Amino acid sequence: DGPDGAEAMLEVVLSASSPHALIEATPAWTETWGHAAGSPLAALCGEGTCAHTRGLIEEALRTGQTAAFRMLTYSANGSPILAAVEARPLAARAGAKDCGRASLLFVPESGHLAPVTVSIAPTSTASAAAAMAASLPWPEACKGLSLPDGRSFEWLFQNDPSLCGLPCIATEPRSPWRIVAVSPAWCDATGFTAAEAVGETCQLLQRPETCRIALAALRKACEERTPLVLRLLNQDRQGVAFCNFLRVAPVQRAGTSEPACLVGLMTREELVAVPGAEG
């Protein structure tokens, strides 16, 4: 069977193994991107594509994970298309064991081809802790997260080796996922104090342009209490936009299956102008 949904959907089926060759696509996707069957995922990428995001997409395809990102792609004629991209294993969508294939669902920004005006790059002031956070294997690193009885969420940030010294946030385990604790490094990265953040939701970081697909994937992971890695547009206390490379995981109360909280580990990546690009 072809990709799910109506023909108007911008969806493509790829091989889960490298080089992630295109197997089939909806007519609307083919009309927009124009890549032929057999083309590798690399054909959708170009000079302006963030290599880090591409690597995360490839990892999601290879490992059968669900992930959502904003990504600069390229059509067969070289036109840049800024799109929200959601990667999903086919088995998770069809209920069948088909680990050899995965789908990518695309939502172009503003519904049209977008010129290259910005690129994503790690901030020049990124700390060694932020670099270490970006290299953590997730969800492997979060499998052992638990909160001992009588310990605070701040204790978790200070003592768990997966989180110690890193920009972390803890929320309620259930909707609306109000913030219950933040680490000093998170405050440094966002500009919000603990007093300003605790009791609020993570909507204080969202912007009108924040990808809807990424937010939907994040909500689903929170509802199901499953680990998730994604990248989404956020803003700090001063309203400065940045890309948040976010890892989310549930934390259990020690010795039980009862959820204590959800933890988010962030890496701030700055938006920088592309030299010579038109605004």
PDB file of C-alpha atoms in Angstrom:
ATOM      1  CA  ASP A   1       0.000   0.000   0.000  1.00  0.00           C
ATOM      2  CA  GLY A   2       1.042   3.590  -0.576  1.00  0.00           C
ATOM      3  CA  PRO A   3       1.318   6.343   2.014  1.00  0.00           C
ATOM      4  CA  ASP A   4      -1.721   6.753   4.243  1.00  0.00           C
ATOM      5  CA  GLY A   5      -4.366   9.455   3.857  1.00  0.00           C
ATOM      6  CA  ALA A   6      -5.679  11.575   1.037  1.00  0.00           C
ATOM      7  CA  GLU A   7      -3.711  12.235  -2.107  1.00  0.00           C
ATOM      8  CA  ALA A   8      -3.335  15.871  -1.040  1.00  0.00           C
ATOM      9  CA  MET A   9      -1.056  14.820   1.836  1.00  0.00           C
ATOM     10  CA  LEU A  10       2.623  15.572   1.385  1.00  0.00           C
ATOM     11  CA  GLU A  11       3.948  12.183   2.424  1.00  0.00           C
ATOM     12  CA  VAL A  12       6.729   9.896   1.275  1.00  0.00           C
ATOM     13  CA  VAL A  13       7.700   6.315   2.171  1.00  0.00           C
ATOM     14  CA  LEU A  14      11.420   5.622   2.565  1.00  0.00           C
ATOM     15  CA  SER A  15      13.564   2.637   3.356  1.00  0.00           C
ATOM     16  CA  ALA A  16      14.424   2.583   7.051  1.00  0.00           C
ATOM     17  CA  SER A  17      17.999   1.591   6.252  1.00  0.00           C
ATOM     18  CA  SER A  18      20.677   3.852   4.771  1.00  0.00           C
ATOM     19  CA  PRO A  19      20.681   5.519   2.247  1.00  0.00           C
ATOM     20  CA  HIS A  20      16.915   5.702   2.954  1.00  0.00           C
ATOM     21  CA  ALA A  21      15.818   5.383  -0.653  1.00  0.00           C
ATOM     22  CA  LEU A  22      12.452   6.789  -1.683  1.00  0.00           C
ATOM     23  CA  ILE A  23       9.987   3.941  -2.249  1.00  0.00           C
ATOM     24  CA  GLU A  24       6.788   5.810  -3.060  1.00  0.00           C
ATOM     25  CA  ALA A  25       5.086   9.131  -2.436  1.00  0.00           C
ATOM     26  CA  THR A  26       1.706  10.794  -2.650  1.00  0.00           C
ATOM     27  CA  PRO A  27       1.010  12.717  -5.886  1.00  0.00           C
ATOM     28  CA  ALA A  28       1.023  16.007  -3.968  1.00  0.00           C
ATOM     29  CA  TRP A  29       4.496  15.301  -2.557  1.00  0.00           C
ATOM     30  CA  THR A  30       5.858  14.308  -5.956  1.00  0.00           C
ATOM     31  CA  GLU A  31       4.400  17.456  -7.514  1.00  0.00           C
ATOM     32  CA  THR A  32       6.035  19.641  -4.862  1.00  0.00           C
ATOM     33  CA  TRP A  33       9.448  17.987  -4.480  1.00  0.00           C
ATOM     34  CA  GLY A  34       9.761  16.099  -7.776  1.00  0.00           C
ATOM     35  CA  HIS A  35      12.229  13.438  -6.597  1.00  0.00           C
ATOM     36  CA  ALA A  36      11.899  10.061  -8.304  1.00  0.00           C
ATOM     37  CA  ALA A  37      11.582   6.649  -6.676  1.00  0.00           C
ATOM     38  CA  GLY A  38      14.998   5.342  -5.675  1.00  0.00           C
ATOM     39  CA  SER A  39      16.339   8.770  -4.734  1.00  0.00           C
ATOM     40  CA  PRO A  40      18.171   8.745  -1.382  1.00  0.00           C
ATOM     41  CA  LEU A  41      17.188  10.966   1.524  1.00  0.00           C
ATOM     42  CA  ALA A  42      20.342  12.968   0.790  1.00  0.00           C
ATOM     43  CA  ALA A  43      18.695  14.203  -2.434  1.00  0.00           C
ATOM     44  CA  LEU A  44      16.257  16.220  -0.307  1.00  0.00           C
ATOM     45  CA  CYS A  45      19.128  17.970   1.470  1.00  0.00           C
ATOM     46  CA  GLY A  46      21.418  20.754   0.356  1.00  0.00           C
ATOM     47  CA  GLU A  47      23.807  23.474   1.473  1.00  0.00           C
ATOM     48  CA  GLY A  48      21.251  25.088   3.784  1.00  0.00           C
ATOM     49  CA  THR A  49      20.070  21.867   5.435  1.00  0.00           C
ATOM     50  CA  CYS A  50      21.126  21.578   9.060  1.00  0.00           C
ATOM     51  CA  ALA A  51      23.408  18.539   9.264  1.00  0.00           C
ATOM     52  CA  HIS A  52      22.397  17.951  12.876  1.00  0.00           C
ATOM     53  CA  THR A  53      18.698  17.821  11.998  1.00  0.00           C
ATOM     54  CA  ARG A  54      19.381  15.536   9.048  1.00  0.00           C
ATOM     55  CA  GLY A  55      21.287  13.200  11.366  1.00  0.00           C
ATOM     56  CA  LEU A  56      18.354  13.100  13.789  1.00  0.00           C
ATOM     57  CA  ILE A  57      15.928  12.290  10.954  1.00  0.00           C
ATOM     58  CA  GLU A  58      18.208   9.489   9.753  1.00  0.00           C
ATOM     59  CA  GLU A  59      18.494   8.120  13.296  1.00  0.00           C
ATOM     60  CA  ALA A  60      14.702   8.172  13.689  1.00  0.00           C
ATOM     61  CA  LEU A  61      14.268   6.293  10.397  1.00  0.00           C
ATOM     62  CA  ARG A  62      16.950   3.770  11.289  1.00  0.00           C
ATOM     63  CA  THR A  63      15.750   3.064  14.838  1.00  0.00           C
ATOM     64  CA  GLY A  64      11.995   3.160  14.211  1.00  0.00           C
ATOM     65  CA  GLN A  65      11.380   6.210  16.393  1.00  0.00           C
ATOM     66  CA  THR A  66       8.890   9.036  15.896  1.00  0.00           C
ATOM     67  CA  ALA A  67      10.453  12.490  15.607  1.00  0.00           C
ATOM     68  CA  ALA A  68       9.387  15.945  14.423  1.00  0.00           C
ATOM     69  CA  PHE A  69      11.613  18.764  13.206  1.00  0.00           C
ATOM     70  CA  ARG A  70      11.644  21.960  11.172  1.00  0.00           C
ATOM     71  CA  MET A  71      13.996  21.287   8.270  1.00  0.00           C
ATOM     72  CA  LEU A  72      15.182  23.016   5.102  1.00  0.00           C
ATOM     73  CA  THR A  73      14.706  20.603   2.183  1.00  0.00           C
ATOM     74  CA  TYR A  74      15.268  20.896  -1.566  1.00  0.00           C
ATOM     75  CA  SER A  75      13.139  19.916  -4.542  1.00  0.00           C
ATOM     76  CA  ALA A  76      14.567  18.058  -7.523  1.00  0.00           C
ATOM     77  CA  ASN A  77      15.143  21.382  -9.332  1.00  0.00           C
ATOM     78  CA  GLY A  78      17.024  22.814  -6.366  1.00  0.00           C
ATOM     79  CA  SER A  79      14.289  25.024  -4.917  1.00  0.00           C
ATOM     80  CA  PRO A  80      14.499  25.341  -1.119  1.00  0.00           C
ATOM     81  CA  ILE A  81      11.411  24.293   0.859  1.00  0.00           C
ATOM     82  CA  LEU A  82      11.289  25.036   4.574  1.00  0.00           C
ATOM     83  CA  ALA A  83       9.008  22.402   6.065  1.00  0.00           C
ATOM     84  CA  ALA A  84       7.930  20.787   9.278  1.00  0.00           C
ATOM     85  CA  VAL A  85       8.844  17.097   8.927  1.00  0.00           C
ATOM     86  CA  GLU A  86       7.527  14.217  11.015  1.00  0.00           C
ATOM     87  CA  ALA A  87       9.228  10.832  10.763  1.00  0.00           C
ATOM     88  CA  ARG A  88       7.192   7.788  11.779  1.00  0.00           C
ATOM     89  CA  PRO A  89       7.817   4.055  11.437  1.00  0.00           C
ATOM     90  CA  LEU A  90       5.236   2.492   9.144  1.00  0.00           C
ATOM     91  CA  ALA A  91       4.478  -0.224  11.690  1.00  0.00           C
ATOM     92  CA  ALA A  92       3.358   2.418  14.198  1.00  0.00           C
ATOM     93  CA  ARG A  93       0.859   3.769  11.693  1.00  0.00           C
ATOM     94  CA  ALA A  94      -0.470   0.628  10.040  1.00  0.00           C
ATOM     95  CA  GLY A  95      -0.336  -1.749  12.992  1.00  0.00           C
ATOM     96  CA  ALA A  96       1.702  -4.183  10.952  1.00  0.00           C
ATOM     97  CA  LYS A  97       5.243  -5.437  11.410  1.00  0.00           C
ATOM     98  CA  ASP A  98       7.041  -3.564   8.667  1.00  0.00           C
ATOM     99  CA  CYS A  99      10.267  -2.356  10.229  1.00  0.00           C
ATOM    100  CA  GLY A 100      11.941  -1.952   6.864  1.00  0.00           C
ATOM    101  CA  ARG A 101       9.993   1.169   5.906  1.00  0.00           C
ATOM    102  CA  ALA A 102       9.102   4.526   7.413  1.00  0.00           C
ATOM    103  CA  SER A 103       7.138   7.561   6.327  1.00  0.00           C
ATOM    104  CA  LEU A 104       7.932  11.262   6.323  1.00  0.00           C
ATOM    105  CA  LEU A 105       5.028  13.702   6.525  1.00  0.00           C
ATOM    106  CA  PHE A 106       5.804  17.243   5.301  1.00  0.00           C
ATOM    107  CA  VAL A 107       4.065  20.546   6.029  1.00  0.00           C
ATOM    108  CA  PRO A 108       5.633  23.434   4.041  1.00  0.00           C
ATOM    109  CA  GLU A 109       5.976  26.719   5.914  1.00  0.00           C
ATOM    110  CA  SER A 110       3.113  29.034   4.852  1.00  0.00           C
ATOM    111  CA  GLY A 111       2.209  26.435   2.212  1.00  0.00           C
ATOM    112  CA  HIS A 112       4.732  27.654  -0.350  1.00  0.00           C
ATOM    113  CA  LEU A 113       8.401  27.491  -1.304  1.00  0.00           C
ATOM    114  CA  ALA A 114      10.442  29.491   1.177  1.00  0.00           C
ATOM    115  CA  PRO A 115      13.715  31.324   0.405  1.00  0.00           C
ATOM    116  CA  VAL A 116      16.732  30.611   2.571  1.00  0.00           C
ATOM    117  CA  THR A 117      17.015  33.465   5.072  1.00  0.00           C
ATOM    118  CA  VAL A 118      18.268  31.811   8.248  1.00  0.00           C
ATOM    119  CA  SER A 119      20.306  28.837   9.276  1.00  0.00           C
ATOM    120  CA  ILE A 120      20.584  26.939  12.539  1.00  0.00           C
ATOM    121  CA  ALA A 121      23.924  26.846  14.307  1.00  0.00           C
ATOM    122  CA  PRO A 122      25.084  26.060  17.826  1.00  0.00           C
ATOM    123  CA  THR A 123      25.555  29.271  19.815  1.00  0.00           C
ATOM    124  CA  SER A 124      29.156  30.435  20.002  1.00  0.00           C
ATOM    125  CA  THR A 125      28.732  30.735  23.774  1.00  0.00           C
ATOM    126  CA  ALA A 126      27.515  27.156  24.209  1.00  0.00           C
ATOM    127  CA  SER A 127      28.990  25.615  27.335  1.00  0.00           C
ATOM    128  CA  ALA A 128      30.734  22.274  27.600  1.00  0.00           C
ATOM    129  CA  ALA A 129      27.625  21.056  29.441  1.00  0.00           C
ATOM    130  CA  ALA A 130      25.408  21.929  26.460  1.00  0.00           C
ATOM    131  CA  ALA A 131      27.784  20.094  24.117  1.00  0.00           C
ATOM    132  CA  MET A 132      27.658  17.059  26.393  1.00  0.00           C
ATOM    133  CA  ALA A 133      23.847  17.203  26.448  1.00  0.00           C
ATOM    134  CA  ALA A 134      23.724  17.121  22.664  1.00  0.00           C
ATOM    135  CA  SER A 135      25.846  13.965  22.632  1.00  0.00           C
ATOM    136  CA  LEU A 136      23.783  12.027  25.176  1.00  0.00           C
ATOM    137  CA  PRO A 137      22.188   8.884  23.712  1.00  0.00           C
ATOM    138  CA  TRP A 138      18.449   9.299  24.203  1.00  0.00           C
ATOM    139  CA  PRO A 139      16.306   7.421  25.246  1.00  0.00           C
ATOM    140  CA  GLU A 140      19.053   5.102  26.543  1.00  0.00           C
ATOM    141  CA  ALA A 141      20.318   7.772  28.939  1.00  0.00           C
ATOM    142  CA  CYS A 142      16.903   8.242  30.532  1.00  0.00           C
ATOM    143  CA  LYS A 143      15.933   4.607  31.120  1.00  0.00           C
ATOM    144  CA  GLY A 144      17.077   4.665  34.732  1.00  0.00           C
ATOM    145  CA  LEU A 145      15.574   7.998  35.729  1.00  0.00           C
ATOM    146  CA  SER A 146      13.817   7.701  39.087  1.00  0.00           C
ATOM    147  CA  LEU A 147      13.117   9.951  42.056  1.00  0.00           C
ATOM    148  CA  PRO A 148      13.872   8.504  45.514  1.00  0.00           C
ATOM    149  CA  ASP A 149      11.303   9.025  48.261  1.00  0.00           C
ATOM    150  CA  GLY A 150      11.682  12.316  50.079  1.00  0.00           C
ATOM    151  CA  ARG A 151      13.911  13.832  47.399  1.00  0.00           C
ATOM    152  CA  SER A 152      13.071  17.027  45.511  1.00  0.00           C
ATOM    153  CA  PHE A 153      13.086  17.476  41.756  1.00  0.00           C
ATOM    154  CA  GLU A 154      16.071  19.797  42.209  1.00  0.00           C
ATOM    155  CA  TRP A 155      17.903  16.858  43.819  1.00  0.00           C
ATOM    156  CA  LEU A 156      17.363  14.925  40.583  1.00  0.00           C
ATOM    157  CA  PHE A 157      19.003  17.710  38.557  1.00  0.00           C
ATOM    158  CA  GLN A 158      21.966  17.821  40.929  1.00  0.00           C
ATOM    159  CA  ASN A 159      22.591  14.103  41.352  1.00  0.00           C
ATOM    160  CA  ASP A 160      21.474  12.129  38.304  1.00  0.00           C
ATOM    161  CA  PRO A 161      24.479  11.704  35.957  1.00  0.00           C
ATOM    162  CA  SER A 162      22.233  12.118  32.901  1.00  0.00           C
ATOM    163  CA  LEU A 163      21.060  15.553  34.079  1.00  0.00           C
ATOM    164  CA  CYS A 164      23.655  16.983  36.453  1.00  0.00           C
ATOM    165  CA  GLY A 165      24.692  20.512  35.502  1.00  0.00           C
ATOM    166  CA  LEU A 166      22.562  20.576  32.355  1.00  0.00           C
ATOM    167  CA  PRO A 167      19.615  22.798  31.280  1.00  0.00           C
ATOM    168  CA  CYS A 168      16.690  20.749  32.638  1.00  0.00           C
ATOM    169  CA  ILE A 169      13.044  21.273  33.441  1.00  0.00           C
ATOM    170  CA  ALA A 170      10.585  19.076  35.329  1.00  0.00           C
ATOM    171  CA  THR A 171       6.814  19.195  34.851  1.00  0.00           C
ATOM    172  CA  GLU A 172       3.773  17.496  36.290  1.00  0.00           C
ATOM    173  CA  PRO A 173       3.289  14.002  34.783  1.00  0.00           C
ATOM    174  CA  ARG A 174      -0.216  14.908  33.617  1.00  0.00           C
ATOM    175  CA  SER A 175      -1.874  17.673  31.592  1.00  0.00           C
ATOM    176  CA  PRO A 176      -1.442  20.643  31.638  1.00  0.00           C
ATOM    177  CA  TRP A 177       2.141  19.696  32.609  1.00  0.00           C
ATOM    178  CA  ARG A 178       2.845  22.706  34.799  1.00  0.00           C
ATOM    179  CA  ILE A 179       6.492  23.323  35.589  1.00  0.00           C
ATOM    180  CA  VAL A 180       7.539  22.079  39.031  1.00  0.00           C
ATOM    181  CA  ALA A 181      11.300  22.692  38.901  1.00  0.00           C
ATOM    182  CA  VAL A 182      14.040  24.086  36.674  1.00  0.00           C
ATOM    183  CA  SER A 183      17.809  23.809  36.870  1.00  0.00           C
ATOM    184  CA  PRO A 184      20.121  26.847  37.137  1.00  0.00           C
ATOM    185  CA  ALA A 185      21.486  26.009  33.669  1.00  0.00           C
ATOM    186  CA  TRP A 186      17.931  26.123  32.260  1.00  0.00           C
ATOM    187  CA  CYS A 187      17.461  29.571  33.795  1.00  0.00           C
ATOM    188  CA  ASP A 188      20.729  30.698  32.208  1.00  0.00           C
ATOM    189  CA  ALA A 189      19.645  29.377  28.811  1.00  0.00           C
ATOM    190  CA  THR A 190      16.156  30.916  28.821  1.00  0.00           C
ATOM    191  CA  GLY A 191      16.473  34.014  31.004  1.00  0.00           C
ATOM    192  CA  PHE A 192      13.555  32.965  33.212  1.00  0.00           C
ATOM    193  CA  THR A 193      14.063  32.642  36.952  1.00  0.00           C
ATOM    194  CA  ALA A 194      12.784  29.614  38.834  1.00  0.00           C
ATOM    195  CA  ALA A 195      10.170  31.825  40.513  1.00  0.00           C
ATOM    196  CA  GLU A 196       8.902  32.981  37.113  1.00  0.00           C
ATOM    197  CA  ALA A 197       8.795  29.491  35.588  1.00  0.00           C
ATOM    198  CA  VAL A 198       7.435  27.248  38.352  1.00  0.00           C
ATOM    199  CA  GLY A 199       3.649  26.997  38.156  1.00  0.00           C
ATOM    200  CA  GLU A 200       3.584  28.021  34.497  1.00  0.00           C
ATOM    201  CA  THR A 201       3.511  25.675  31.481  1.00  0.00           C
ATOM    202  CA  CYS A 202       6.098  25.414  28.744  1.00  0.00           C
ATOM    203  CA  GLN A 203       3.923  27.660  26.620  1.00  0.00           C
ATOM    204  CA  LEU A 204       5.984  30.525  28.017  1.00  0.00           C
ATOM    205  CA  LEU A 205       8.718  29.411  25.577  1.00  0.00           C
ATOM    206  CA  GLN A 206       6.489  29.023  22.525  1.00  0.00           C
ATOM    207  CA  ARG A 207       6.194  31.419  19.607  1.00  0.00           C
ATOM    208  CA  PRO A 208       3.369  31.804  17.047  1.00  0.00           C
ATOM    209  CA  GLU A 209       5.696  30.180  14.498  1.00  0.00           C
ATOM    210  CA  THR A 210       6.450  27.121  16.652  1.00  0.00           C
ATOM    211  CA  CYS A 211       5.834  24.018  14.525  1.00  0.00           C
ATOM    212  CA  ARG A 212       2.395  22.496  15.124  1.00  0.00           C
ATOM    213  CA  ILE A 213       3.594  19.003  14.180  1.00  0.00           C
ATOM    214  CA  ALA A 214       6.417  19.217  16.717  1.00  0.00           C
ATOM    215  CA  LEU A 215       4.010  20.379  19.429  1.00  0.00           C
ATOM    216  CA  ALA A 216       1.578  17.560  18.604  1.00  0.00           C
ATOM    217  CA  ALA A 217       4.399  14.997  18.811  1.00  0.00           C
ATOM    218  CA  LEU A 218       5.512  16.502  22.122  1.00  0.00           C
ATOM    219  CA  ARG A 219       1.976  16.381  23.537  1.00  0.00           C
ATOM    220  CA  LYS A 220       1.581  12.746  22.467  1.00  0.00           C
ATOM    221  CA  ALA A 221       4.865  11.772  24.133  1.00  0.00           C
ATOM    222  CA  CYS A 222       3.810  13.546  27.337  1.00  0.00           C
ATOM    223  CA  GLU A 223       0.393  11.867  27.326  1.00  0.00           C
ATOM    224  CA  GLU A 224       1.899   8.435  26.734  1.00  0.00           C
ATOM    225  CA  ARG A 225       4.931   9.135  28.937  1.00  0.00           C
ATOM    226  CA  THR A 226       7.387   7.935  26.329  1.00  0.00           C
ATOM    227  CA  PRO A 227      10.867   9.359  25.569  1.00  0.00           C
ATOM    228  CA  LEU A 228      11.068  11.772  22.641  1.00  0.00           C
ATOM    229  CA  VAL A 229      13.744  13.766  20.852  1.00  0.00           C
ATOM    230  CA  LEU A 230      12.732  16.758  18.753  1.00  0.00           C
ATOM    231  CA  ARG A 231      13.750  20.229  17.688  1.00  0.00           C
ATOM    232  CA  LEU A 232      11.381  23.185  17.852  1.00  0.00           C
ATOM    233  CA  LEU A 233      11.364  26.962  17.708  1.00  0.00           C
ATOM    234  CA  ASN A 234      11.241  28.646  21.120  1.00  0.00           C
ATOM    235  CA  GLN A 235      11.926  32.060  22.599  1.00  0.00           C
ATOM    236  CA  ASP A 236      13.667  33.242  25.748  1.00  0.00           C
ATOM    237  CA  ARG A 237      12.447  35.766  28.318  1.00  0.00           C
ATOM    238  CA  GLN A 238      13.604  38.631  26.120  1.00  0.00           C
ATOM    239  CA  GLY A 239      11.616  37.287  23.158  1.00  0.00           C
ATOM    240  CA  VAL A 240      14.733  36.187  21.253  1.00  0.00           C
ATOM    241  CA  ALA A 241      13.960  33.171  19.054  1.00  0.00           C
ATOM    242  CA  PHE A 242      16.141  30.086  19.212  1.00  0.00           C
ATOM    243  CA  CYS A 243      15.961  26.419  18.249  1.00  0.00           C
ATOM    244  CA  ASN A 244      15.506  24.078  21.186  1.00  0.00           C
ATOM    245  CA  PHE A 245      17.016  20.617  20.712  1.00  0.00           C
ATOM    246  CA  LEU A 246      14.777  18.964  23.312  1.00  0.00           C
ATOM    247  CA  ARG A 247      14.845  15.526  24.895  1.00  0.00           C
ATOM    248  CA  VAL A 248      11.841  14.505  27.016  1.00  0.00           C
ATOM    249  CA  ALA A 249      11.490  11.493  29.297  1.00  0.00           C
ATOM    250  CA  PRO A 250       9.275  10.267  32.154  1.00  0.00           C
ATOM    251  CA  VAL A 251      10.660   9.911  35.687  1.00  0.00           C
ATOM    252  CA  GLN A 252       9.256   7.181  37.943  1.00  0.00           C
ATOM    253  CA  ARG A 253       9.026   7.255  41.697  1.00  0.00           C
ATOM    254  CA  ALA A 254      11.703   4.873  42.958  1.00  0.00           C
ATOM    255  CA  GLY A 255      10.450   1.322  43.444  1.00  0.00           C
ATOM    256  CA  THR A 256       7.082   1.994  41.784  1.00  0.00           C
ATOM    257  CA  SER A 257       5.535   2.439  38.356  1.00  0.00           C
ATOM    258  CA  GLU A 258       3.961   5.706  39.487  1.00  0.00           C
ATOM    259  CA  PRO A 259       5.136   8.697  37.425  1.00  0.00           C
ATOM    260  CA  ALA A 260       6.823  11.431  39.441  1.00  0.00           C
ATOM    261  CA  CYS A 261       7.301  13.974  36.662  1.00  0.00           C
ATOM    262  CA  LEU A 262       8.406  14.519  33.081  1.00  0.00           C
ATOM    263  CA  VAL A 263      11.904  15.839  32.504  1.00  0.00           C
ATOM    264  CA  GLY A 264      13.013  17.924  29.540  1.00  0.00           C
ATOM    265  CA  LEU A 265      16.692  18.351  28.671  1.00  0.00           C
ATOM    266  CA  MET A 266      17.380  21.225  26.282  1.00  0.00           C
ATOM    267  CA  THR A 267      20.213  22.490  24.129  1.00  0.00           C
ATOM    268  CA  ARG A 268      19.834  26.042  22.872  1.00  0.00           C
ATOM    269  CA  GLU A 269      20.868  26.612  19.251  1.00  0.00           C
ATOM    270  CA  GLU A 270      20.910  30.135  17.862  1.00  0.00           C
ATOM    271  CA  LEU A 271      19.304  31.346  14.655  1.00  0.00           C
ATOM    272  CA  VAL A 272      21.930  33.120  12.569  1.00  0.00           C
ATOM    273  CA  ALA A 273      21.646  35.020   9.301  1.00  0.00           C
ATOM    274  CA  VAL A 274      22.986  33.333   6.159  1.00  0.00           C
ATOM    275  CA  PRO A 275      25.567  35.596   4.472  1.00  0.00           C
ATOM    276  CA  GLY A 276      24.231  36.949   1.211  1.00  0.00           C
ATOM    277  CA  ALA A 277      20.671  35.738   1.836  1.00  0.00           C
ATOM    278  CA  GLU A 278      17.841  38.089   1.043  1.00  0.00           C
ATOM    279  CA  GLY A 279      15.492  38.962   3.911  1.00  0.00           C
TER     280      GLY A 279
END
